[in-house]
PDB file of C-alpha atoms in Angstrom:
ATOM      1  CA  MET A   1      14.568  -1.351  18.301  1.00 61.00           C
ATOM      2  CA  THR A   2      11.233   0.463  18.467  1.00 62.00           C
ATOM      3  CA  GLU A   3       8.032  -0.687  16.762  1.00 57.00           C
ATOM      4  CA  ARG A   4       7.868   1.708  14.126  1.00 58.00           C
ATOM      5  CA  GLY A   5      11.609   0.731  13.565  1.00 64.00           C
ATOM      6  CA  VAL A   6      10.301  -2.967  13.055  1.00 62.00           C
ATOM      7  CA  LEU A   7       7.725  -1.745  10.988  1.00 57.00           C
ATOM      8  CA  ARG A   8       9.947   0.315   8.694  1.00 64.00           C
ATOM      9  CA  GLU A   9      12.354  -2.581   8.566  1.00 67.00           C
ATOM     10  CA  ARG A  10       9.369  -4.987   7.436  1.00 66.00           C
ATOM     11  CA  LEU A  11       8.109  -2.675   5.024  1.00 65.00           C
ATOM     12  CA  ARG A  12      11.723  -2.441   3.758  1.00 67.00           C
ATOM     13  CA  LYS A  13      12.313  -5.798   2.988  1.00 67.00           C
ATOM     14  CA  ILE A  14       8.613  -6.487   1.160  1.00 67.00           C
ATOM     15  CA  GLU A  15      10.301  -3.381  -0.978  1.00 68.00           C
ATOM     16  CA  ALA A  16      13.675  -5.067  -1.421  1.00 68.00           C
ATOM     17  CA  LEU A  17      12.038  -8.746  -2.265  1.00 62.00           C
ATOM     18  CA  MET A  18       9.072  -6.798  -4.997  1.00 63.00           C
ATOM     19  CA  ALA A  19      12.374  -5.684  -6.384  1.00 65.00           C
ATOM     20  CA  GLY A  20      14.270  -8.643  -6.266  1.00 67.00           C
ATOM     21  CA  ALA A  21      17.577  -6.844  -4.701  1.00 65.00           C
ATOM     22  CA  ALA A  22      20.384  -8.488  -2.947  1.00 69.00           C
ATOM     23  CA  THR A  23      23.246  -7.577  -3.946  1.00 75.00           C
ATOM     24  CA  PRO A  24      24.676  -4.052  -5.477  1.00 75.00           C
ATOM     25  CA  GLY A  25      24.938  -5.029  -8.487  1.00 76.00           C
ATOM     26  CA  GLU A  26      21.076  -6.173  -8.153  1.00 70.00           C
ATOM     27  CA  ARG A  27      20.295  -3.118  -6.945  1.00 69.00           C
ATOM     28  CA  ASP A  28      21.674  -1.452  -9.659  1.00 71.00           C
ATOM     29  CA  ALA A  29      19.807  -3.188 -12.131  1.00 70.00           C
ATOM     30  CA  ALA A  30      16.453  -2.899 -10.390  1.00 65.00           C
ATOM     31  CA  GLN A  31      16.686   1.091 -10.168  1.00 67.00           C
ATOM     32  CA  ALA A  32      17.481   0.605 -13.749  1.00 69.00           C
ATOM     33  CA  ALA A  33      14.334  -1.273 -14.630  1.00 66.00           C
ATOM     34  CA  ARG A  34      12.848   0.578 -11.639  1.00 66.00           C
ATOM     35  CA  GLU A  35      14.057   3.999 -13.849  1.00 70.00           C
ATOM     36  CA  ARG A  36      12.425   2.274 -17.278  1.00 71.00           C
ATOM     37  CA  LEU A  37       9.042   1.777 -15.971  1.00 68.00           C
ATOM     38  CA  MET A  38       8.638   4.953 -14.725  1.00 69.00           C
ATOM     39  CA  ALA A  39       9.407   5.896 -18.379  1.00 72.00           C
ATOM     40  CA  ARG A  40       7.226   3.650 -19.821  1.00 70.00           C
ATOM     41  CA  LEU A  41       4.101   4.972 -17.313  1.00 69.00           C
ATOM     42  CA  ALA A  42       5.393   8.941 -18.181  1.00 72.00           C
ATOM     43  CA  GLU A  43       4.779   8.101 -21.492  1.00 70.00           C
ATOM     44  CA  ALA A  44       1.086   5.468 -21.417  1.00 65.00           C
ATOM     45  CA  GLN A  45       0.060   8.342 -19.215  1.00 65.00           C
ATOM     46  CA  ARG A  46       0.731  11.265 -21.782  1.00 68.00           C
ATOM     47  CA  GLU A  47      -0.197   9.253 -24.944  1.00 63.00           C
ATOM     48  CA  GLY A  48      -3.755   8.654 -22.738  1.00 63.00           C
ATOM     49  CA  GLN A  49      -3.148   5.391 -23.015  1.00 69.00           C
ATOM     50  CA  ALA A  50      -3.642   4.699 -19.263  1.00 78.00           C
ATOM     51  CA  PRO A  51      -7.563   3.827 -18.243  1.00 87.00           C
ATOM     52  CA  GLU A  52      -9.479   5.728 -15.142  1.00 90.00           C
ATOM     53  CA  ILE A  53      -9.714   2.885 -12.488  1.00 94.00           C
ATOM     54  CA  LYS A  54     -12.181   3.137  -9.494  1.00 96.00           C
ATOM     55  CA  PHE A  55     -10.433   1.417  -5.887  1.00 96.00           C
ATOM     56  CA  LYS A  56     -12.739   1.196  -3.269  1.00 97.00           C
ATOM     57  CA  MET A  57     -10.816   0.220  -0.068  1.00 96.00           C
ATOM     58  CA  ALA A  58     -12.325  -0.853   2.904  1.00 92.00           C
ATOM     59  CA  ASP A  59     -10.831   1.356   5.880  1.00 94.00           C
ATOM     60  CA  SER A  60      -8.250   4.997   5.390  1.00 93.00           C
ATOM     61  CA  TRP A  61      -5.350   3.163   6.603  1.00 94.00           C
ATOM     62  CA  SER A  62      -5.519   1.181   3.258  1.00 96.00           C
ATOM     63  CA  LEU A  63      -6.693   4.578   1.441  1.00 97.00           C
ATOM     64  CA  ARG A  64      -3.575   5.791   2.941  1.00 96.00           C
ATOM     65  CA  LEU A  65      -1.293   3.796   1.804  1.00 96.00           C
ATOM     66  CA  PHE A  66      -2.499   2.991  -1.978  1.00 97.00           C
ATOM     67  CA  VAL A  67      -2.631   7.179  -2.269  1.00 97.00           C
ATOM     68  CA  ALA A  68       0.991   7.002  -1.260  1.00 96.00           C
ATOM     69  CA  LEU A  69       1.874   4.594  -3.569  1.00 94.00           C
ATOM     70  CA  CYS A  70       0.186   5.739  -6.034  1.00 94.00           C
ATOM     71  CA  ARG A  71       2.215   9.194  -5.652  1.00 94.00           C
ATOM     72  CA  ARG A  72       5.463   7.394  -5.311  1.00 90.00           C
ATOM     73  CA  TYR A  73       5.270   6.311  -8.934  1.00 88.00           C
ATOM     74  CA  LYS A  74       3.657   9.846 -10.464  1.00 88.00           C
ATOM     75  CA  LEU A  75       0.386   8.229 -10.368  1.00 92.00           C
ATOM     76  CA  LYS A  76      -2.163  11.165  -9.863  1.00 93.00           C
ATOM     77  CA  PRO A  77      -4.553   9.424  -7.438  1.00 96.00           C
ATOM     78  CA  TYR A  78      -8.040  12.032  -7.326  1.00 96.00           C
ATOM     79  CA  ARG A  79     -11.603  11.645  -5.979  1.00 95.00           C
ATOM     80  CA  GLN A  80     -14.968  12.938  -8.021  1.00 93.00           C
ATOM     81  CA  PRO A  81     -17.348  14.886  -6.409  1.00 94.00           C
ATOM     82  CA  ARG A  82     -19.640  13.466  -4.089  1.00 94.00           C
ATOM     83  CA  GLN A  83     -17.561   9.807  -4.396  1.00 94.00           C
ATOM     84  CA  HIS A  84     -17.328   7.920  -0.698  1.00 94.00           C
ATOM     85  CA  ARG A  85     -14.005   9.093   1.247  1.00 94.00           C
ATOM     86  CA  THR A  86     -12.670   5.356   0.686  1.00 94.00           C
ATOM     87  CA  THR A  87     -12.904   6.020  -3.249  1.00 96.00           C
ATOM     88  CA  VAL A  88     -10.232   6.449  -4.952  1.00 97.00           C
ATOM     89  CA  MET A  89      -9.710   6.868  -8.552  1.00 97.00           C
ATOM     90  CA  VAL A  90      -6.328   6.538 -10.886  1.00 95.00           C
ATOM     91  CA  ARG A  91      -5.509   6.703 -14.508  1.00 92.00           C
ATOM     92  CA  VAL A  92      -3.198   3.395 -14.651  1.00 89.00           C
ATOM     93  CA  PRO A  93      -1.816   1.376 -17.714  1.00 86.00           C
ATOM     94  CA  ARG A  94      -3.145  -2.562 -16.618  1.00 86.00           C
ATOM     95  CA  THR A  95      -0.279  -3.640 -16.887  1.00 81.00           C
ATOM     96  CA  PHE A  96       1.356  -1.688 -14.462  1.00 83.00           C
ATOM     97  CA  LEU A  97      -1.653  -2.274 -12.129  1.00 89.00           C
ATOM     98  CA  ASP A  98      -0.948  -5.973 -12.981  1.00 87.00           C
ATOM     99  CA  THR A  99       2.136  -6.567 -12.273  1.00 82.00           C
ATOM    100  CA  VAL A 100       3.754  -3.757  -9.575  1.00 83.00           C
ATOM    101  CA  LEU A 101       1.412  -1.480  -8.034  1.00 90.00           C
ATOM    102  CA  TRP A 102      -1.014  -3.898  -7.112  1.00 93.00           C
ATOM    103  CA  PRO A 103       0.877  -6.452  -5.529  1.00 90.00           C
ATOM    104  CA  GLU A 104       2.760  -4.475  -3.512  1.00 89.00           C
ATOM    105  CA  PHE A 105       0.332  -3.024  -2.381  1.00 94.00           C
ATOM    106  CA  LYS A 106      -1.206  -6.320  -1.558  1.00 94.00           C
ATOM    107  CA  GLU A 107       1.912  -7.296   0.814  1.00 91.00           C
ATOM    108  CA  LEU A 108       2.686  -3.621   1.760  1.00 92.00           C
ATOM    109  CA  ASN A 109      -1.723  -3.573   2.841  1.00 95.00           C
ATOM    110  CA  ARG A 110      -0.540  -7.222   4.781  1.00 94.00           C
ATOM    111  CA  ALA A 111       2.255  -5.956   6.810  1.00 92.00           C
ATOM    112  CA  LEU A 112       0.582  -2.788   7.330  1.00 92.00           C
ATOM    113  CA  PHE A 113      -2.024  -5.009   9.201  1.00 93.00           C
ATOM    114  CA  GLU A 114      -0.552  -6.692  11.167  1.00 92.00           C
ATOM    115  CA  TYR A 115       1.146  -4.179  12.721  1.00 92.00           C
ATOM    116  CA  LEU A 116      -2.095  -2.254  13.883  1.00 92.00           C
ATOM    117  CA  ASP A 117      -3.458  -5.325  15.094  1.00 93.00           C
ATOM    118  CA  GLU A 118      -0.284  -6.192  17.509  1.00 91.00           C
ATOM    119  CA  ALA A 119      -0.074  -3.350  18.910  1.00 91.00           C
ATOM    120  CA  THR A 120      -3.508  -2.604  19.063  1.00 92.00           C
ATOM    121  CA  GLU A 121      -4.022  -5.801  20.876  1.00 92.00           C
ATOM    122  CA  ARG A 122      -1.065  -4.658  23.144  1.00 92.00           C
ATOM    123  CA  ILE A 123      -2.094  -1.640  23.926  1.00 92.00           C
ATOM    124  CA  ILE A 124      -5.782  -2.809  24.757  1.00 92.00           C
ATOM    125  CA  ARG A 125      -3.646  -5.388  27.252  1.00 91.00           C
ATOM    126  CA  GLU A 126      -1.874  -3.633  28.876  1.00 92.00           C
ATOM    127  CA  GLU A 127      -3.931   0.188  29.132  1.00 91.00           C
ATOM    128  CA  VAL A 128      -7.064  -1.235  29.344  1.00 91.00           C
ATOM    129  CA  TYR A 129      -7.491  -4.706  30.737  1.00 90.00           C
ATOM    130  CA  ALA A 130      -5.526  -7.339  30.276  1.00 88.00           C
ATOM    131  CA  ASP A 131      -8.357 -10.222  28.766  1.00 87.00           C
ATOM    132  CA  ALA A 132      -9.428  -8.704  25.049  1.00 81.00           C
ATOM    133  CA  GLY A 133     -10.423 -12.076  23.656  1.00 83.00           C
ATOM    134  CA  GLU A 134     -13.236 -12.433  21.882  1.00 87.00           C
ATOM    135  CA  PRO A 135     -16.538 -11.891  23.598  1.00 89.00           C
ATOM    136  CA  ASP A 136     -18.745 -15.677  25.125  1.00 90.00           C
ATOM    137  CA  THR A 137     -20.650 -17.315  22.743  1.00 93.00           C
ATOM    138  CA  ILE A 138     -23.517 -18.160  25.145  1.00 93.00           C
ATOM    139  CA  PRO A 139     -26.504 -20.169  23.532  1.00 90.00           C
TER     140      PRO A 139
END
């Protein structure tokens, strides 16, 4: 399996873990719960109950992941004029943010960074120089 395949598999496992689906019955129940959640989210957005929340991401990788997750849940991430490139605004109910979106983002972001760190280390060692460790500390 390729490294990308390994990452995709890890992301699928995290998603399955978040949904808690192990058997076909659990998958059906998780899908039904997801649909109910999406319906509640859409209704909260229509009624204007979703507060506007600002997110500042530390890097472009996290930003891209967060935006993709928002879009997956039919949220509309945006940026206001003159906001930094790593700032994202989203109207999202706080309960959805706290129980679904943010925990899932944190898990996926951790897995993404582990993958990127491993790939970077491997590329540097293979293509640049074998010793890619920390620099020496000189007193």
